CSV table of C-alpha atoms in Angstrom, one decimal:
chain,number,residue,atom,x,y,z
A,25,MET,CA,11.4,-4.4,-15.9
A,26,PRO,CA,11.2,-8.0,-17.2
A,27,GLU,CA,10.3,-10.7,-14.7
A,28,SER,CA,13.3,-12.8,-13.5
A,29,LYS,CA,13.3,-16.4,-14.5
A,30,LYS,CA,14.1,-17.3,-10.9
A,31,PRO,CA,11.3,-17.5,-8.4
A,32,ASP,CA,11.0,-14.7,-5.8
A,33,THR,CA,12.2,-17.0,-3.0
A,34,GLU,CA,15.6,-17.3,-4.8
A,35,ARG,CA,16.2,-13.6,-5.1
A,36,PRO,CA,18.8,-12.2,-2.6
A,37,PRO,CA,17.2,-10.1,0.2
A,38,GLY,CA,16.6,-6.5,-0.9
A,39,LYS,CA,17.0,-7.2,-4.6
A,40,HIS,CA,13.3,-7.0,-5.5
A,41,PRO,CA,12.7,-4.2,-8.1
A,42,GLN,CA,11.7,-0.9,-6.6
A,43,ASN,CA,11.3,2.7,-7.7
A,44,ALA,CA,12.9,5.9,-6.5
A,45,ALA,CA,10.3,6.3,-3.8
A,46,GLY,CA,11.2,3.0,-2.2
A,47,GLU,CA,8.1,1.3,-3.5
A,48,ARG,CA,8.1,-2.4,-4.5
A,49,ILE,CA,7.3,-2.8,-8.2
A,50,LEU,CA,4.9,-5.6,-8.6
A,51,ASP,CA,5.3,-8.1,-11.4
A,52,ALA,CA,2.8,-10.9,-12.2
A,53,ARG,CA,4.4,-13.3,-9.7
A,54,SER,CA,4.7,-11.0,-6.8
A,55,LEU,CA,1.2,-9.6,-7.4
A,56,ARG,CA,-0.3,-13.1,-7.2
A,57,GLY,CA,1.6,-13.6,-4.0
A,58,LEU,CA,0.2,-10.4,-2.4
A,59,ALA,CA,-3.4,-10.6,-3.8
A,60,HIS,CA,-5.1,-11.9,-0.7
A,61,PRO,CA,-7.2,-9.5,1.5
A,62,LEU,CA,-5.5,-10.5,4.8
A,63,ARG,CA,-2.0,-10.3,3.3
A,64,ILE,CA,-2.8,-6.8,2.0
A,65,ARG,CA,-4.1,-5.7,5.4
A,66,ILE,CA,-1.1,-7.2,7.2
A,67,LEU,CA,1.4,-5.4,4.9
A,68,LYS,CA,-0.6,-2.2,5.4
A,69,SER,CA,-0.4,-2.5,9.2
A,70,LEU,CA,3.3,-3.2,9.2
A,71,ARG,CA,3.9,-0.2,7.0
A,72,HIS,CA,1.7,2.2,8.9
A,73,ASP,CA,1.8,1.0,12.5
A,74,GLY,CA,5.3,-0.5,12.6
A,75,PRO,CA,6.8,-3.9,13.2
A,76,ALA,CA,4.8,-6.6,15.1
A,77,THR,CA,4.5,-10.2,15.9
A,78,ALA,CA,1.9,-12.5,14.4
A,79,SER,CA,0.0,-12.3,17.7
A,80,GLN,CA,0.0,-8.5,17.7
A,81,LEU,CA,-1.1,-8.4,14.1
A,82,GLY,CA,-3.9,-10.8,15.0
A,83,GLU,CA,-5.1,-8.4,17.7
A,84,ARG,CA,-4.8,-5.4,15.4
A,85,LEU,CA,-6.8,-7.0,12.6
A,86,GLY,CA,-9.2,-9.2,14.5
A,87,GLU,CA,-7.7,-12.5,13.1
A,88,SER,CA,-6.1,-15.5,14.7
A,89,SER,CA,-2.4,-15.6,15.2
A,90,GLY,CA,-2.3,-18.8,13.2
A,91,ALA,CA,-3.8,-17.0,10.2
A,92,THR,CA,-1.5,-14.0,10.5
A,93,SER,CA,1.6,-16.3,11.0
A,94,TYR,CA,0.8,-18.3,7.8
A,95,HIS,CA,0.3,-15.2,5.7
A,96,LEU,CA,3.4,-13.5,7.1
A,97,ARG,CA,5.4,-16.5,5.9
A,98,GLN,CA,3.8,-16.2,2.4
A,99,LEU,CA,4.6,-12.5,2.4
A,100,ALA,CA,8.2,-13.2,3.4
A,101,ALA,CA,8.5,-15.8,0.6
A,102,HIS,CA,7.6,-13.1,-1.9
A,103,GLY,CA,9.9,-10.5,-0.5
A,104,PHE,CA,7.3,-8.2,1.1
A,105,VAL,CA,8.3,-8.7,4.8
A,106,GLU,CA,11.3,-9.8,6.8
A,107,ASP,CA,12.4,-10.6,10.3
A,108,ASP,CA,13.1,-7.6,12.6
A,109,PRO,CA,16.0,-9.1,14.7
A,110,GLY,CA,16.4,-6.0,16.8
A,111,ARG,CA,13.1,-6.6,18.6
A,112,GLY,CA,11.6,-9.4,20.7
A,113,LYS,CA,13.1,-11.9,23.1
A,114,GLY,CA,13.5,-15.6,23.0
A,115,ARG,CA,11.3,-17.3,20.4
A,116,GLU,CA,9.2,-14.2,19.8
A,117,ARG,CA,9.4,-13.4,16.1
A,118,TRP,CA,8.9,-9.8,14.9
A,119,TRP,CA,8.2,-8.8,11.4
A,120,LYS,CA,8.7,-5.6,9.4
A,121,ALA,CA,7.8,-4.4,5.9
A,122,MET,CA,10.6,-4.3,3.4
A,123,HIS,CA,9.3,-1.4,1.3
A,124,ASN,CA,7.5,1.9,1.7
A,125,GLY,CA,4.7,0.9,-0.7
A,126,THR,CA,3.8,-0.9,-3.9
A,127,SER,CA,3.3,0.0,-7.5
A,128,PHE,CA,2.4,-1.9,-10.7
A,129,ALA,CA,4.8,-2.7,-13.4
A,130,ASP,CA,3.5,-1.2,-16.7
A,131,ASP,CA,2.6,-4.5,-18.3
A,132,LEU,CA,0.3,-5.5,-15.4
A,133,HIS,CA,-2.2,-2.9,-16.6
A,134,THR,CA,-2.5,-4.5,-20.0
A,135,SER,CA,-2.1,-8.2,-19.2
A,136,THR,CA,-4.6,-10.5,-20.8
A,137,ASP,CA,-3.8,-13.4,-18.4
A,138,PRO,CA,-7.1,-14.1,-16.5
A,139,GLU,CA,-5.1,-15.0,-13.4
A,140,VAL,CA,-3.2,-11.8,-13.4
A,141,ARG,CA,-6.3,-9.7,-14.1
A,142,GLY,CA,-8.1,-11.4,-11.3
A,143,ALA,CA,-5.2,-10.8,-8.9
A,144,ALA,CA,-5.0,-7.1,-10.0
A,145,ASN,CA,-8.7,-6.6,-9.5
A,146,LEU,CA,-8.7,-8.2,-6.1
A,147,PHE,CA,-5.7,-6.0,-5.1
A,148,LEU,CA,-7.1,-2.8,-6.3
A,149,HIS,CA,-10.6,-3.4,-4.8
A,150,GLU,CA,-9.0,-4.2,-1.5
A,151,ILE,CA,-7.0,-1.0,-1.6
A,152,ALA,CA,-10.2,0.9,-2.4
A,153,ASN,CA,-11.9,-0.7,0.6
A,154,ILE,CA,-9.0,0.3,2.8
A,155,HIS,CA,-9.2,3.9,1.6
A,156,THR,CA,-13.0,3.9,2.3
A,157,GLN,CA,-12.5,2.6,5.8
A,158,GLU,CA,-9.8,5.1,6.5
A,159,LEU,CA,-11.9,8.0,5.3
A,160,SER,CA,-14.9,6.7,7.3
A,161,THR,CA,-12.8,6.5,10.4
A,162,TRP,CA,-11.6,10.1,10.0
A,163,LEU,CA,-15.1,11.4,9.5
A,164,ALA,CA,-16.3,9.6,12.6
A,165,THR,CA,-13.5,10.8,14.8
A,166,ARG,CA,-12.5,14.2,13.4
A,167,HIS,CA,-14.3,16.1,16.2
A,168,ASP,CA,-12.0,14.3,18.7
A,169,TRP,CA,-9.0,16.1,17.2
A,170,PRO,CA,-7.9,19.7,18.2
A,171,GLU,CA,-9.3,22.4,15.9
A,172,PRO,CA,-6.3,22.9,13.7
A,173,TRP,CA,-6.4,19.2,12.8
A,174,SER,CA,-10.2,18.9,12.6
A,175,THR,CA,-10.3,21.5,9.9
A,176,SER,CA,-7.1,20.7,8.0
A,177,GLY,CA,-8.3,17.5,6.2
A,178,ASP,CA,-9.7,17.6,2.7
A,179,LEU,CA,-12.6,15.9,0.9
A,180,SER,CA,-12.7,17.4,-2.5
A,181,ASP,CA,-13.4,16.2,-6.1
A,182,PHE,CA,-12.8,17.8,-9.4
A,183,THR,CA,-14.0,17.2,-13.0
A,184,LEU,CA,-11.6,17.9,-15.8
A,185,ASN,CA,-11.5,17.3,-19.5
A,186,LEU,CA,-8.2,15.6,-20.2
A,187,SER,CA,-6.5,13.2,-22.6
A,188,ALA,CA,-5.0,10.0,-21.2
A,189,ALA,CA,-1.5,11.6,-21.5
A,190,GLN,CA,-2.7,14.7,-19.6
A,191,LEU,CA,-4.2,12.5,-16.8
A,192,HIS,CA,-0.9,10.6,-16.5
A,193,GLU,CA,1.0,13.9,-16.4
A,194,LEU,CA,-1.4,15.3,-13.7
A,195,ASN,CA,-0.8,12.1,-11.6
A,196,GLU,CA,2.9,12.4,-11.9
A,197,LYS,CA,2.9,16.0,-10.8
A,198,LEU,CA,0.7,15.3,-7.8
A,199,HIS,CA,2.9,12.4,-6.7
A,200,ALA,CA,6.0,14.6,-7.0
A,201,VAL,CA,4.4,17.2,-4.7
A,202,VAL,CA,3.6,14.5,-2.1
A,203,GLU,CA,7.1,13.2,-2.3
A,204,THR,CA,8.5,16.7,-1.3
A,205,TYR,CA,6.7,16.4,2.0
A,206,ARG,CA,8.2,13.1,3.1
A,207,THR,CA,11.3,14.7,4.7
A,208,ILE,CA,9.8,17.9,6.0
A,209,ALA,CA,9.6,18.1,9.8
A,210,PRO,CA,6.4,19.4,11.5
A,211,ASP,CA,6.2,23.1,12.1
A,212,GLU,CA,6.2,22.7,15.9
A,213,ALA,CA,7.8,20.0,18.0
A,214,GLY,CA,5.4,17.3,18.9
A,215,ASP,CA,2.7,18.7,16.5
A,216,GLY,CA,3.1,16.0,13.8
A,217,ALA,CA,0.9,13.1,13.1
A,218,GLN,CA,0.8,10.3,10.5
A,219,VAL,CA,-1.3,11.7,7.6
A,220,ARG,CA,-2.9,9.6,4.9
A,221,VAL,CA,-3.2,11.2,1.4
A,222,HIS,CA,-5.5,9.4,-1.1
A,223,LEU,CA,-5.4,10.1,-4.8
A,224,HIS,CA,-8.2,8.8,-7.0
A,225,SER,CA,-8.3,9.9,-10.6
A,226,PHE,CA,-10.1,8.0,-13.4
A,227,PRO,CA,-12.2,8.7,-16.5
A,228,ARG,CA,-16.0,8.5,-16.0
A,229,SER,CA,-17.1,8.2,-19.6
A,230,HIS,CA,-15.6,6.8,-22.8
A,231,PRO,CA,-14.4,9.5,-25.3
A,232,SER,CA,-16.4,7.8,-28.1
A,233,HIS,CA,-19.7,8.1,-26.2
């Protein structure tokens, strides 16, 4: 989707491009607005842990409320978060995420703009760091979970010989399977938990080598 000529701050609320899964599609402008480690962590926390105030986010993330408040305003200016008026009292301001996730517009992968490439690299490396932290936390705490949960996780890897088109097709099929589980209720009342599913797929050697 082509980038609007208007800045993000002029878009009507909720009019930012998104895909069928409810993910915000990042263009060059919105990517630059998000590409800061603390902003990425704030947005992740609001999506996974629910709405919060700047002070609560500071406690969650080990940051000052001044820092979280500043970056919340920047996220709001780029259409990633918004006020949650149904919560809080008086001057207490609650924030919530506006989308389920984020995905790249196709042209971000091939951009030659150094600023865009730098923002993309920062964003992707921060997501990789978050995945590593989440996995490390699970491995350190899995014995604290009841047996059905402690043995239900997965830490597998596979090596396949594929073309770029086949890799893309594989990813699309895996994403489609995950999407089918978004609306499925747990088998037993009260037995559900928030589950993180990571998917990493990438070539490890160039075809010409």
